[in-house]
């Protein structure tokens, strides 16, 4: 039985002019994209430190690219779900809105979200390791692994932020400013483990936001939020955002 949002939560969300949302892998789960730490998690078959790090890429770029190409092929076959679409509706209604995502799958823009802060990059972009130039290459599968920069033939990497890499400063600043300014902060489908993303909900709370969490189960921030709704995002978000 999907829990009903409290009247206070519905009032806060309906009245808010400034809204920010943080999403994690859980919002894409109902589209068929494995999460990182869940039962069918991506890390189950792989270990984060073996693949999503600069050291792993330096050691074996082909292995890292086999993992990313496998994920790209999987994501290419799926569609945004009701949770993604509800957030796109919320954006259309809010004068001041930011959707901050940890996800690299590109399902939020595919659902129509535009005011997006992609904290960890995007799996559909490649970055030249020599000149840092980025390009969108959505071919699945990629014709050669590892791919090379079409201009200078240097190795190309996924344009994502790996563990141990700093997030781009401008992206970080935009995310924390949105969290500090928000009247309502919605946290959807994240285990709230990975930093610095996991600090955003508490930053919003400390700045006076009403914080709503949507997850299947409690997380380290559940005790700090105003309301937790423990049910699939694809079911809860349409109730929050009819
Ligand atoms: C940084 C892109 C500093 C790649 C990702 C030791 C060494 C080095 C660093 C560290 C260290 N210890 C700690 C750190 C910091 C580290 C970190 O936080 N580590 C964690 C593991 C402790 N962070 C970093 O390294 C960051 N950079 O700190 O830089 C710095 C500063 C200056 C100079 C140099 C360095 C960079 C972190 C970014 C890593 N990249 N992704 C890729 O995707 O391949 S993170 C990866 O995890 C994804 O982005 C993912 O989104 C993210 C977070 O996971 P979640 O989204 O929360 O997903 P998860 O599977 O965990 O949970 C899913 C949740 O959904 C669950 O709660 C589940 O219950 C729920 N759910 C499931 N189904 C549903 C649902 N909810 C609702 N509905 C459903 N249907």
mmCIF file of C-alpha atoms and ligand atoms in Angstrom:
data_model
loop_
_atom_site.group_PDB
_atom_site.id
_atom_site.type_symbol
_atom_site.label_atom_id
_atom_site.label_comp_id
_atom_site.label_asym_id
_atom_site.label_seq_id
_atom_site.Cartn_x
_atom_site.Cartn_y
_atom_site.Cartn_z
ATOM 1 C CA UNK A 1 0.000 0.000 0.000
ATOM 2 C CA UNK A 2 1.582 3.285 -1.075
ATOM 3 C CA UNK A 3 1.809 5.669 1.891
ATOM 4 C CA UNK A 4 -0.178 8.906 1.493
ATOM 5 C CA UNK A 5 1.807 12.120 1.821
ATOM 6 C CA UNK A 6 0.676 14.113 4.884
ATOM 7 C CA UNK A 7 -1.561 17.166 4.286
ATOM 8 C CA UNK A 8 1.309 19.341 5.548
ATOM 9 C CA UNK A 9 3.659 17.911 2.917
ATOM 10 C CA UNK A 10 1.114 18.462 0.165
ATOM 11 C CA UNK A 11 0.474 22.047 1.339
ATOM 12 C CA UNK A 12 4.191 22.827 1.532
ATOM 13 C CA UNK A 13 4.827 21.470 -1.957
ATOM 14 C CA UNK A 14 1.799 23.220 -3.475
ATOM 15 C CA UNK A 15 2.720 26.579 -1.933
ATOM 16 C CA UNK A 16 6.483 26.482 -2.581
ATOM 17 C CA UNK A 17 7.950 28.868 -5.157
ATOM 18 C CA UNK A 18 11.530 27.647 -4.757
ATOM 19 C CA UNK A 19 11.914 23.849 -5.004
ATOM 20 C CA UNK A 20 15.031 21.694 -5.348
ATOM 21 C CA UNK A 21 15.184 17.960 -5.900
ATOM 22 C CA UNK A 22 18.065 15.496 -5.431
ATOM 23 C CA UNK A 23 17.754 12.164 -7.219
ATOM 24 C CA UNK A 24 19.840 9.008 -7.086
ATOM 25 C CA UNK A 25 19.866 5.672 -8.835
ATOM 26 C CA UNK A 26 16.580 4.641 -7.178
ATOM 27 C CA UNK A 27 14.489 6.907 -9.406
ATOM 28 C CA UNK A 28 15.666 4.964 -12.468
ATOM 29 C CA UNK A 29 15.143 1.526 -10.892
ATOM 30 C CA UNK A 30 11.512 1.256 -12.101
ATOM 31 C CA UNK A 31 12.740 1.988 -15.621
ATOM 32 C CA UNK A 32 14.880 -1.141 -15.368
ATOM 33 C CA UNK A 33 18.254 0.477 -14.637
ATOM 34 C CA UNK A 34 20.062 -1.430 -11.836
ATOM 35 C CA UNK A 35 20.943 0.686 -8.799
ATOM 36 C CA UNK A 36 24.429 0.685 -7.326
ATOM 37 C CA UNK A 37 23.845 -0.869 -3.956
ATOM 38 C CA UNK A 38 20.523 -2.664 -4.291
ATOM 39 C CA UNK A 39 19.882 -6.410 -4.562
ATOM 40 C CA UNK A 40 20.509 -6.391 -8.324
ATOM 41 C CA UNK A 41 22.984 -3.545 -7.910
ATOM 42 C CA UNK A 42 25.594 -2.659 -10.484
ATOM 43 C CA UNK A 43 28.241 -3.099 -7.816
ATOM 44 C CA UNK A 44 27.042 -6.676 -7.167
ATOM 45 C CA UNK A 45 28.898 -7.978 -10.192
ATOM 46 C CA UNK A 46 31.558 -5.294 -10.115
ATOM 47 C CA UNK A 47 33.337 -3.414 -7.322
ATOM 48 C CA UNK A 48 33.246 0.364 -7.458
ATOM 49 C CA UNK A 49 36.955 0.622 -6.740
ATOM 50 C CA UNK A 50 37.653 -1.739 -9.664
ATOM 51 C CA UNK A 51 35.826 0.301 -12.241
ATOM 52 C CA UNK A 52 34.565 3.823 -11.379
ATOM 53 C CA UNK A 53 37.993 5.327 -10.543
ATOM 54 C CA UNK A 54 40.779 7.039 -12.536
ATOM 55 C CA UNK A 55 43.183 4.336 -11.330
ATOM 56 C CA UNK A 56 40.989 1.584 -12.798
ATOM 57 C CA UNK A 57 40.840 3.454 -16.113
ATOM 58 C CA UNK A 58 44.614 3.968 -16.184
ATOM 59 C CA UNK A 59 45.140 0.288 -15.400
ATOM 60 C CA UNK A 60 42.623 -1.165 -17.842
ATOM 61 C CA UNK A 61 40.666 1.337 -19.994
ATOM 62 C CA UNK A 62 39.118 -1.457 -22.033
ATOM 63 C CA UNK A 63 37.627 -3.192 -18.956
ATOM 64 C CA UNK A 64 36.198 0.101 -17.663
ATOM 65 C CA UNK A 65 34.733 0.837 -21.089
ATOM 66 C CA UNK A 66 33.204 -2.658 -21.350
ATOM 67 C CA UNK A 67 31.300 -1.857 -18.155
ATOM 68 C CA UNK A 68 30.172 1.582 -19.359
ATOM 69 C CA UNK A 69 29.263 0.296 -22.828
ATOM 70 C CA UNK A 70 27.213 -2.480 -21.202
ATOM 71 C CA UNK A 71 25.390 0.146 -19.088
ATOM 72 C CA UNK A 72 24.835 2.396 -22.147
ATOM 73 C CA UNK A 73 23.329 -0.501 -24.100
ATOM 74 C CA UNK A 74 21.021 -1.292 -21.173
ATOM 75 C CA UNK A 75 19.964 2.338 -20.649
ATOM 76 C CA UNK A 76 19.363 2.860 -24.400
ATOM 77 C CA UNK A 77 16.520 0.307 -24.203
ATOM 78 C CA UNK A 78 14.645 1.897 -21.284
ATOM 79 C CA UNK A 79 12.286 4.832 -20.915
ATOM 80 C CA UNK A 80 11.759 7.386 -18.148
ATOM 81 C CA UNK A 81 9.161 6.211 -15.613
ATOM 82 C CA UNK A 82 6.275 7.979 -13.827
ATOM 83 C CA UNK A 83 8.732 9.330 -11.245
ATOM 84 C CA UNK A 84 10.878 11.106 -13.853
ATOM 85 C CA UNK A 85 7.748 12.478 -15.556
ATOM 86 C CA UNK A 86 6.311 13.783 -12.259
ATOM 87 C CA UNK A 87 9.509 15.777 -11.633
ATOM 88 C CA UNK A 88 9.276 17.270 -15.132
ATOM 89 C CA UNK A 89 5.686 18.357 -14.273
ATOM 90 C CA UNK A 90 6.894 19.906 -11.013
ATOM 91 C CA UNK A 91 9.530 21.906 -12.891
ATOM 92 C CA UNK A 92 6.860 23.292 -15.237
ATOM 93 C CA UNK A 93 4.890 24.589 -12.232
ATOM 94 C CA UNK A 94 7.737 26.037 -10.167
ATOM 95 C CA UNK A 95 9.103 29.505 -10.913
ATOM 96 C CA UNK A 96 12.392 28.587 -9.241
ATOM 97 C CA UNK A 97 13.314 24.925 -9.642
ATOM 98 C CA UNK A 98 16.500 22.829 -9.710
ATOM 99 C CA UNK A 99 16.751 19.115 -10.356
ATOM 100 C CA UNK A 100 20.086 17.923 -8.981
ATOM 101 C CA UNK A 101 20.869 14.373 -10.047
ATOM 102 C CA UNK A 102 23.632 11.923 -9.188
ATOM 103 C CA UNK A 103 22.546 9.794 -12.107
ATOM 104 C CA UNK A 104 24.471 9.690 -15.360
ATOM 105 C CA UNK A 105 21.757 7.833 -17.340
ATOM 106 C CA UNK A 106 20.203 10.881 -19.044
ATOM 107 C CA UNK A 107 16.634 9.782 -18.178
ATOM 108 C CA UNK A 108 15.708 13.143 -16.596
ATOM 109 C CA UNK A 109 16.338 15.196 -19.785
ATOM 110 C CA UNK A 110 14.614 12.406 -21.746
ATOM 111 C CA UNK A 111 11.547 12.921 -19.487
ATOM 112 C CA UNK A 112 11.553 16.649 -20.251
ATOM 113 C CA UNK A 113 13.500 18.049 -17.276
ATOM 114 C CA UNK A 114 15.582 21.059 -18.290
ATOM 115 C CA UNK A 115 16.730 22.879 -15.154
ATOM 116 C CA UNK A 116 19.134 20.067 -14.401
ATOM 117 C CA UNK A 117 22.378 19.880 -12.406
ATOM 118 C CA UNK A 118 24.161 16.644 -13.367
ATOM 119 C CA UNK A 119 26.506 16.223 -10.387
ATOM 120 C CA UNK A 120 28.327 13.178 -11.735
ATOM 121 C CA UNK A 121 28.269 13.843 -15.482
ATOM 122 C CA UNK A 122 26.510 11.947 -18.236
ATOM 123 C CA UNK A 123 27.149 8.475 -19.638
ATOM 124 C CA UNK A 124 26.270 9.652 -23.166
ATOM 125 C CA UNK A 125 29.199 12.098 -23.252
ATOM 126 C CA UNK A 126 32.827 11.162 -23.902
ATOM 127 C CA UNK A 127 35.826 13.309 -22.912
ATOM 128 C CA UNK A 128 39.185 13.399 -24.714
ATOM 129 C CA UNK A 129 41.909 12.507 -22.182
ATOM 130 C CA UNK A 130 44.404 14.737 -24.019
ATOM 131 C CA UNK A 131 42.411 17.908 -24.713
ATOM 132 C CA UNK A 132 39.491 17.505 -22.239
ATOM 133 C CA UNK A 133 37.063 18.305 -25.068
ATOM 134 C CA UNK A 134 33.698 16.560 -24.609
ATOM 135 C CA UNK A 135 31.377 15.155 -27.250
ATOM 136 C CA UNK A 136 28.018 13.400 -27.190
ATOM 137 C CA UNK A 137 28.305 9.932 -28.694
ATOM 138 C CA UNK A 138 25.144 7.893 -28.173
ATOM 139 C CA UNK A 139 26.098 4.985 -30.427
ATOM 140 C CA UNK A 140 25.301 1.585 -28.897
ATOM 141 C CA UNK A 141 27.384 -0.412 -28.906
ATOM 142 C CA UNK A 142 30.412 1.838 -29.415
ATOM 143 C CA UNK A 143 32.270 0.706 -32.550
ATOM 144 C CA UNK A 144 35.574 0.262 -30.723
ATOM 145 C CA UNK A 145 36.569 -0.087 -27.064
ATOM 146 C CA UNK A 146 38.206 1.936 -25.694
ATOM 147 C CA UNK A 147 36.979 4.747 -27.986
ATOM 148 C CA UNK A 148 39.376 7.415 -29.203
ATOM 149 C CA UNK A 149 39.009 11.155 -29.663
ATOM 150 C CA UNK A 150 37.922 11.698 -33.302
ATOM 151 C CA UNK A 151 40.175 14.777 -33.507
ATOM 152 C CA UNK A 152 43.471 13.711 -31.958
ATOM 153 C CA UNK A 153 43.036 9.940 -31.544
ATOM 154 C CA UNK A 154 43.887 10.113 -27.812
ATOM 155 C CA UNK A 155 41.990 7.796 -25.491
ATOM 156 C CA UNK A 156 38.441 8.982 -24.715
ATOM 157 C CA UNK A 157 36.894 8.422 -21.249
ATOM 158 C CA UNK A 158 33.300 8.548 -20.037
ATOM 159 C CA UNK A 159 32.433 12.160 -19.113
ATOM 160 C CA UNK A 160 31.466 11.164 -15.575
ATOM 161 C CA UNK A 161 32.926 11.939 -12.129
ATOM 162 C CA UNK A 162 34.720 8.902 -10.695
ATOM 163 C CA UNK A 163 35.404 8.153 -7.029
ATOM 164 C CA UNK A 164 38.312 10.245 -5.865
ATOM 165 C CA UNK A 165 37.653 12.888 -8.544
ATOM 166 C CA UNK A 166 36.413 16.359 -7.675
ATOM 167 C CA UNK A 167 33.021 17.458 -8.974
ATOM 168 C CA UNK A 168 33.212 20.459 -11.321
ATOM 169 C CA UNK A 169 33.238 23.603 -9.111
ATOM 170 C CA UNK A 170 30.406 25.332 -10.982
ATOM 171 C CA UNK A 171 28.186 22.248 -10.682
ATOM 172 C CA UNK A 172 28.913 21.963 -6.963
ATOM 173 C CA UNK A 173 28.171 25.643 -6.355
ATOM 174 C CA UNK A 174 24.895 25.482 -8.299
ATOM 175 C CA UNK A 175 23.774 22.432 -6.322
ATOM 176 C CA UNK A 176 24.560 23.882 -2.891
ATOM 177 C CA UNK A 177 23.026 27.253 -3.765
ATOM 178 C CA UNK A 178 19.817 25.500 -4.866
ATOM 179 C CA UNK A 179 19.779 23.537 -1.597
ATOM 180 C CA UNK A 180 20.287 26.687 0.501
ATOM 181 C CA UNK A 181 17.581 28.630 -1.365
ATOM 182 C CA UNK A 182 14.927 25.896 -1.495
ATOM 183 C CA UNK A 183 11.668 26.219 0.463
ATOM 184 C CA UNK A 184 11.012 22.533 -0.234
ATOM 185 C CA UNK A 185 13.778 19.975 -0.878
ATOM 186 C CA UNK A 186 12.761 16.568 -2.275
ATOM 187 C CA UNK A 187 15.249 13.650 -1.994
ATOM 188 C CA UNK A 188 14.373 10.705 -4.198
ATOM 189 C CA UNK A 189 15.996 7.275 -4.572
ATOM 190 C CA UNK A 190 19.389 7.820 -3.016
ATOM 191 C CA UNK A 191 21.145 5.812 -0.315
ATOM 192 C CA UNK A 192 22.611 9.162 0.835
ATOM 193 C CA UNK A 193 26.086 7.593 1.105
ATOM 194 C CA UNK A 194 28.095 9.258 -1.671
ATOM 195 C CA UNK A 195 29.596 12.654 -0.880
ATOM 196 C CA UNK A 196 29.326 15.545 -1.521
ATOM 197 C CA UNK A 197 25.772 14.834 -2.862
ATOM 198 C CA UNK A 198 24.657 13.315 0.442
ATOM 199 C CA UNK A 199 25.295 16.647 2.210
ATOM 200 C CA UNK A 200 22.745 18.520 0.096
ATOM 201 C CA UNK A 201 19.572 17.483 1.986
ATOM 202 C CA UNK A 202 21.071 18.469 5.345
ATOM 203 C CA UNK A 203 22.294 21.757 3.873
ATOM 204 C CA UNK A 204 18.718 22.452 2.748
ATOM 205 C CA UNK A 205 17.315 21.462 6.145
ATOM 206 C CA UNK A 206 19.753 23.703 7.998
ATOM 207 C CA UNK A 207 18.813 26.594 5.719
ATOM 208 C CA UNK A 208 15.133 26.163 6.640
ATOM 209 C CA UNK A 209 13.753 23.969 3.863
ATOM 210 C CA UNK A 210 10.953 21.454 4.354
ATOM 211 C CA UNK A 211 12.644 18.177 3.357
ATOM 212 C CA UNK A 212 10.723 15.210 1.934
ATOM 213 C CA UNK A 213 12.429 11.858 1.328
ATOM 214 C CA UNK A 214 11.162 9.168 -1.066
ATOM 215 C CA UNK A 215 12.886 5.793 -0.767
ATOM 216 C CA UNK A 216 12.079 2.108 -0.350
ATOM 217 C CA UNK A 217 13.784 2.051 3.047
ATOM 218 C CA UNK A 218 15.302 4.325 5.711
ATOM 219 C CA UNK A 219 18.631 6.015 4.935
ATOM 220 C CA UNK A 220 21.190 7.935 7.057
ATOM 221 C CA UNK A 221 19.207 11.153 6.486
ATOM 222 C CA UNK A 222 15.757 9.729 7.325
ATOM 223 C CA UNK A 223 15.968 10.924 10.937
ATOM 224 C CA UNK A 224 16.651 14.492 9.774
ATOM 225 C CA UNK A 225 13.917 14.997 7.165
ATOM 226 C CA UNK A 226 10.375 16.342 7.694
ATOM 227 C CA UNK A 227 8.642 13.394 6.051
ATOM 228 C CA UNK A 228 9.876 10.077 4.624
ATOM 229 C CA UNK A 229 7.639 8.203 2.199
ATOM 230 C CA UNK A 230 8.805 4.580 1.967
ATOM 231 C CA UNK A 231 7.512 3.315 -1.361
ATOM 232 C CA UNK A 232 8.626 3.226 -5.007
ATOM 233 C CA UNK A 233 9.244 6.682 -6.452
ATOM 234 C CA UNK A 234 7.141 5.829 -9.519
ATOM 235 C CA UNK A 235 4.124 5.414 -7.218
ATOM 236 C CA UNK A 236 4.762 8.190 -4.670
ATOM 237 C CA UNK A 237 5.827 11.081 -6.901
ATOM 238 C CA UNK A 238 2.550 11.118 -8.899
ATOM 239 C CA UNK A 239 0.723 11.363 -5.535
ATOM 240 C CA UNK A 240 2.961 14.258 -4.486
ATOM 241 C CA UNK A 241 2.763 15.887 -7.905
ATOM 242 C CA UNK A 242 -0.627 14.992 -9.419
HETATM 243 C C1 LIG B 1 35.114 13.573 -4.050
HETATM 244 C C2 LIG B 1 29.371 8.455 -11.578
HETATM 245 C C3 LIG B 1 36.985 14.824 -3.398
HETATM 246 C C4 LIG B 1 30.078 7.283 -12.133
HETATM 247 C C5 LIG B 1 29.380 8.256 -9.141
HETATM 248 C C6 LIG B 1 38.047 7.449 -0.149
HETATM 249 C C7 LIG B 1 38.766 7.757 -1.293
HETATM 250 C C8 LIG B 1 38.324 8.700 -2.219
HETATM 251 C C9 LIG B 1 37.114 9.343 -1.987
HETATM 252 C C10 LIG B 1 36.400 9.005 -0.868
HETATM 253 C C11 LIG B 1 36.833 8.097 0.057
HETATM 254 N N1 LIG B 1 35.905 8.009 1.049
HETATM 255 C C12 LIG B 1 34.877 8.835 0.773
HETATM 256 C C13 LIG B 1 35.170 9.445 -0.373
HETATM 257 C C14 LIG B 1 34.364 10.399 -1.045
HETATM 258 C C15 LIG B 1 33.614 9.642 -2.146
HETATM 259 C C16 LIG B 1 32.451 8.933 -1.506
HETATM 260 O O1 LIG B 1 31.488 9.565 -1.157
HETATM 261 N N2 LIG B 1 32.569 7.600 -1.347
HETATM 262 C C17 LIG B 1 31.469 6.858 -0.738
HETATM 263 C C18 LIG B 1 31.364 5.472 -1.364
HETATM 264 C C19 LIG B 1 31.713 6.799 0.764
HETATM 265 N N3 LIG B 1 33.155 10.656 -3.063
HETATM 266 C C20 LIG B 1 33.910 10.958 -4.118
HETATM 267 O O2 LIG B 1 34.940 10.398 -4.417
HETATM 268 C C21 LIG B 1 33.402 12.153 -4.904
HETATM 269 N N4 LIG B 1 34.466 13.071 -5.094
HETATM 270 O O3 LIG B 1 34.847 13.369 -2.896
HETATM 271 O O4 LIG B 1 36.152 14.349 -4.432
HETATM 272 C C22 LIG B 1 38.056 15.545 -4.073
HETATM 273 C C23 LIG B 1 38.159 16.918 -3.895
HETATM 274 C C24 LIG B 1 39.187 17.590 -4.500
HETATM 275 C C25 LIG B 1 40.099 16.897 -5.319
HETATM 276 C C26 LIG B 1 39.960 15.515 -5.513
HETATM 277 C C27 LIG B 1 38.926 14.824 -4.897
HETATM 278 C C28 LIG B 1 32.908 11.697 -6.256
HETATM 279 C C29 LIG B 1 31.694 10.810 -6.081
HETATM 280 C C30 LIG B 1 31.065 10.528 -7.455
HETATM 281 C C31 LIG B 1 31.264 9.081 -7.816
HETATM 282 N N5 LIG B 1 30.556 8.804 -9.065
HETATM 283 N N6 LIG B 1 28.748 8.079 -10.300
HETATM 284 C C32 LIG B 1 29.116 6.214 -12.578
HETATM 285 O O5 LIG B 1 27.895 6.337 -12.398
HETATM 286 O O6 LIG B 1 29.624 5.224 -13.117
HETATM 287 S S1 LIG B 1 28.616 7.823 -7.711
HETATM 288 C C33 LIG B 1 27.388 6.659 -7.982
HETATM 289 O O7 LIG B 1 26.795 6.487 -6.699
HETATM 290 C C34 LIG B 1 26.226 7.106 -8.869
HETATM 291 O O8 LIG B 1 26.274 8.439 -9.303
HETATM 292 C C35 LIG B 1 25.032 6.931 -7.896
HETATM 293 O O9 LIG B 1 23.948 7.705 -8.232
HETATM 294 C C36 LIG B 1 25.714 7.390 -6.691
HETATM 295 C C37 LIG B 1 25.083 7.374 -5.383
HETATM 296 O O10 LIG B 1 24.400 6.181 -5.208
HETATM 297 P P1 LIG B 1 22.798 6.281 -5.160
HETATM 298 O O11 LIG B 1 22.335 7.135 -6.257
HETATM 299 O O12 LIG B 1 22.401 6.642 -3.795
HETATM 300 O O13 LIG B 1 22.441 4.826 -5.551
HETATM 301 P P2 LIG B 1 22.439 3.532 -4.607
HETATM 302 O O14 LIG B 1 22.334 2.335 -5.496
HETATM 303 O O15 LIG B 1 23.544 3.631 -3.609
HETATM 304 O O16 LIG B 1 21.068 3.672 -3.793
HETATM 305 C C38 LIG B 1 19.840 3.581 -4.477
HETATM 306 C C39 LIG B 1 18.800 4.033 -3.486
HETATM 307 O O17 LIG B 1 17.535 4.032 -4.148
HETATM 308 C C40 LIG B 1 18.666 3.103 -2.309
HETATM 309 O O18 LIG B 1 18.540 3.872 -1.115
HETATM 310 C C41 LIG B 1 17.381 2.328 -2.596
HETATM 311 O O19 LIG B 1 16.684 1.997 -1.396
HETATM 312 C C42 LIG B 1 16.589 3.341 -3.360
HETATM 313 N N7 LIG B 1 15.623 2.787 -4.317
HETATM 314 C C43 LIG B 1 15.752 1.666 -5.081
HETATM 315 N N8 LIG B 1 14.638 1.527 -5.854
HETATM 316 C C44 LIG B 1 13.826 2.581 -5.578
HETATM 317 C C45 LIG B 1 14.447 3.391 -4.601
HETATM 318 N N9 LIG B 1 13.879 4.502 -4.116
HETATM 319 C C46 LIG B 1 12.669 4.837 -4.594
HETATM 320 N N10 LIG B 1 12.004 4.127 -5.532
HETATM 321 C C47 LIG B 1 12.554 2.996 -6.044
HETATM 322 N N11 LIG B 1 11.868 2.285 -6.949
#
